[in-house]
Amino acid sequence: MSSSPDNYIPKSPVSIACNIEKTLEVLGGKWAFLILRELFGGTKRFGELQRSIPAVSPRALTSTLRHLEDKGVLERHVFPTVPVTVEYTLTPKGEDLHRIIKEMKLWAAKWT
């Protein structure tokens, strides 16, 4: 099948809505945005994330970090120290979310 502009068929609104749902599923709950905001600034340890987002419980932070790791948005690096050191870094997939979240922030600043 040729991919010339003459043969271009736009995606239906249903298809676009499904892609938005997929994105929201990757982002998960309310803590994901705040965690991503922190990780856009670079690699962070669990304690650093907890201090920078004081309202999140350790359980919710752990759950959200696991979700984001399962979705390929961040990587978890464990260092064999005593106590164990764990660092979280965004993957290229996670870094790609920066632009989207920045646009959401700009929209909120304008309209809320």
Short mmCIF file of C-alpha atoms in Angstrom, two decimals:
data_model
loop_
_atom_site.label_atom_id
_atom_site.label_comp_id
_atom_site.label_asym_id
_atom_site.label_seq_id
_atom_site.Cartn_x
_atom_site.Cartn_y
_atom_site.Cartn_z
CA MET A 1 0.00 0.00 0.00
CA SER A 2 1.37 3.40 -0.95
CA SER A 3 1.85 6.02 1.74
CA SER A 4 1.49 9.00 -0.58
CA PRO A 5 -0.55 12.00 0.58
CA ASP A 6 -3.29 11.10 -1.94
CA ASN A 7 -3.94 7.86 -0.07
CA TYR A 8 -3.93 9.44 3.40
CA ILE A 9 -6.93 8.50 5.50
CA PRO A 10 -7.24 10.51 8.72
CA LYS A 11 -7.71 8.64 11.96
CA SER A 12 -11.24 8.58 13.25
CA PRO A 13 -12.09 10.42 16.49
CA VAL A 14 -12.68 7.03 18.15
CA SER A 15 -9.10 6.00 17.35
CA ILE A 16 -7.74 9.28 18.75
CA ALA A 17 -9.80 8.89 21.93
CA CYS A 18 -8.38 5.40 22.43
CA ASN A 19 -4.83 6.76 22.12
CA ILE A 20 -5.60 9.42 24.73
CA GLU A 21 -6.95 6.71 27.02
CA LYS A 22 -3.74 4.73 26.52
CA THR A 23 -1.67 7.77 27.46
CA LEU A 24 -3.75 8.38 30.58
CA GLU A 25 -3.41 4.71 31.51
CA VAL A 26 0.39 5.04 31.33
CA LEU A 27 0.34 8.18 33.44
CA GLY A 28 -1.74 6.47 36.09
CA GLY A 29 -3.07 8.30 39.13
CA LYS A 30 -2.59 11.78 40.52
CA TRP A 31 0.91 11.17 41.91
CA ALA A 32 2.42 10.25 38.54
CA PHE A 33 2.43 13.85 37.34
CA LEU A 34 4.25 15.05 40.44
CA ILE A 35 6.77 12.22 40.27
CA LEU A 36 7.42 12.92 36.60
CA ARG A 37 7.85 16.63 37.37
CA GLU A 38 10.59 15.74 39.84
CA LEU A 39 12.28 13.28 37.49
CA PHE A 40 12.32 15.76 34.61
CA GLY A 41 15.02 17.48 36.67
CA GLY A 42 17.14 14.32 36.73
CA THR A 43 17.69 11.09 38.63
CA LYS A 44 16.22 10.99 42.13
CA ARG A 45 16.31 8.59 45.07
CA PHE A 46 13.16 7.40 46.81
CA GLY A 47 13.76 9.67 49.82
CA GLU A 48 14.32 12.70 47.60
CA LEU A 49 11.01 12.05 45.85
CA GLN A 50 9.25 11.60 49.17
CA ARG A 51 10.64 14.90 50.52
CA SER A 52 9.78 16.81 47.36
CA ILE A 53 6.18 15.47 47.36
CA PRO A 54 5.33 15.53 51.09
CA ALA A 55 1.62 14.71 50.61
CA VAL A 56 2.32 11.29 49.06
CA SER A 57 2.48 8.32 51.40
CA PRO A 58 5.40 5.89 51.03
CA ARG A 59 2.92 3.21 49.93
CA ALA A 60 1.39 5.42 47.21
CA LEU A 61 4.85 6.55 46.06
CA THR A 62 6.05 2.96 45.80
CA SER A 63 2.91 1.89 43.95
CA THR A 64 3.14 4.76 41.46
CA LEU A 65 6.86 4.21 40.86
CA ARG A 66 6.19 0.52 40.16
CA HIS A 67 3.37 1.43 37.77
CA LEU A 68 5.57 3.88 35.87
CA GLU A 69 8.37 1.31 35.74
CA ASP A 70 5.97 -1.37 34.45
CA LYS A 71 4.85 1.03 31.72
CA GLY A 72 8.46 1.71 30.67
CA VAL A 73 8.40 5.37 31.73
CA LEU A 74 11.18 5.11 34.30
CA GLU A 75 14.00 2.80 35.28
CA ARG A 76 14.81 1.66 38.79
CA HIS A 77 18.49 1.24 39.62
CA VAL A 78 19.40 -0.65 42.80
CA PHE A 79 22.87 -0.26 44.30
CA PRO A 80 24.17 -2.91 46.74
CA THR A 81 24.85 -0.59 49.65
CA VAL A 82 23.78 -0.77 53.28
CA PRO A 83 21.04 0.35 53.37
CA VAL A 84 20.19 -0.36 49.73
CA THR A 85 20.26 2.72 47.49
CA VAL A 86 17.55 2.94 44.83
CA GLU A 87 17.52 5.60 42.13
CA TYR A 88 14.84 6.39 39.56
CA THR A 89 15.57 7.78 36.10
CA LEU A 90 13.25 8.53 33.21
CA THR A 91 13.57 6.43 30.08
CA PRO A 92 13.38 8.06 26.63
CA LYS A 93 9.66 7.15 26.72
CA GLY A 94 9.33 9.03 30.02
CA GLU A 95 11.32 12.03 28.78
CA ASP A 96 8.96 12.22 25.82
CA LEU A 97 6.12 13.02 28.24
CA HIS A 98 7.80 16.28 29.27
CA ARG A 99 6.38 18.26 26.37
CA ILE A 100 2.85 16.95 26.97
CA ILE A 101 2.90 17.77 30.67
CA LYS A 102 4.42 21.19 30.01
CA GLU A 103 1.53 21.96 27.65
CA MET A 104 -0.98 20.83 30.29
CA LYS A 105 0.71 23.14 32.79
CA LEU A 106 0.47 26.07 30.37
CA TRP A 107 -3.19 25.32 29.72
CA ALA A 108 -3.91 25.23 33.45
CA ALA A 109 -2.10 28.53 33.99
CA LYS A 110 -4.19 30.13 31.29
CA TRP A 111 -7.61 28.69 32.11
CA THR A 112 -7.76 27.88 35.81
#
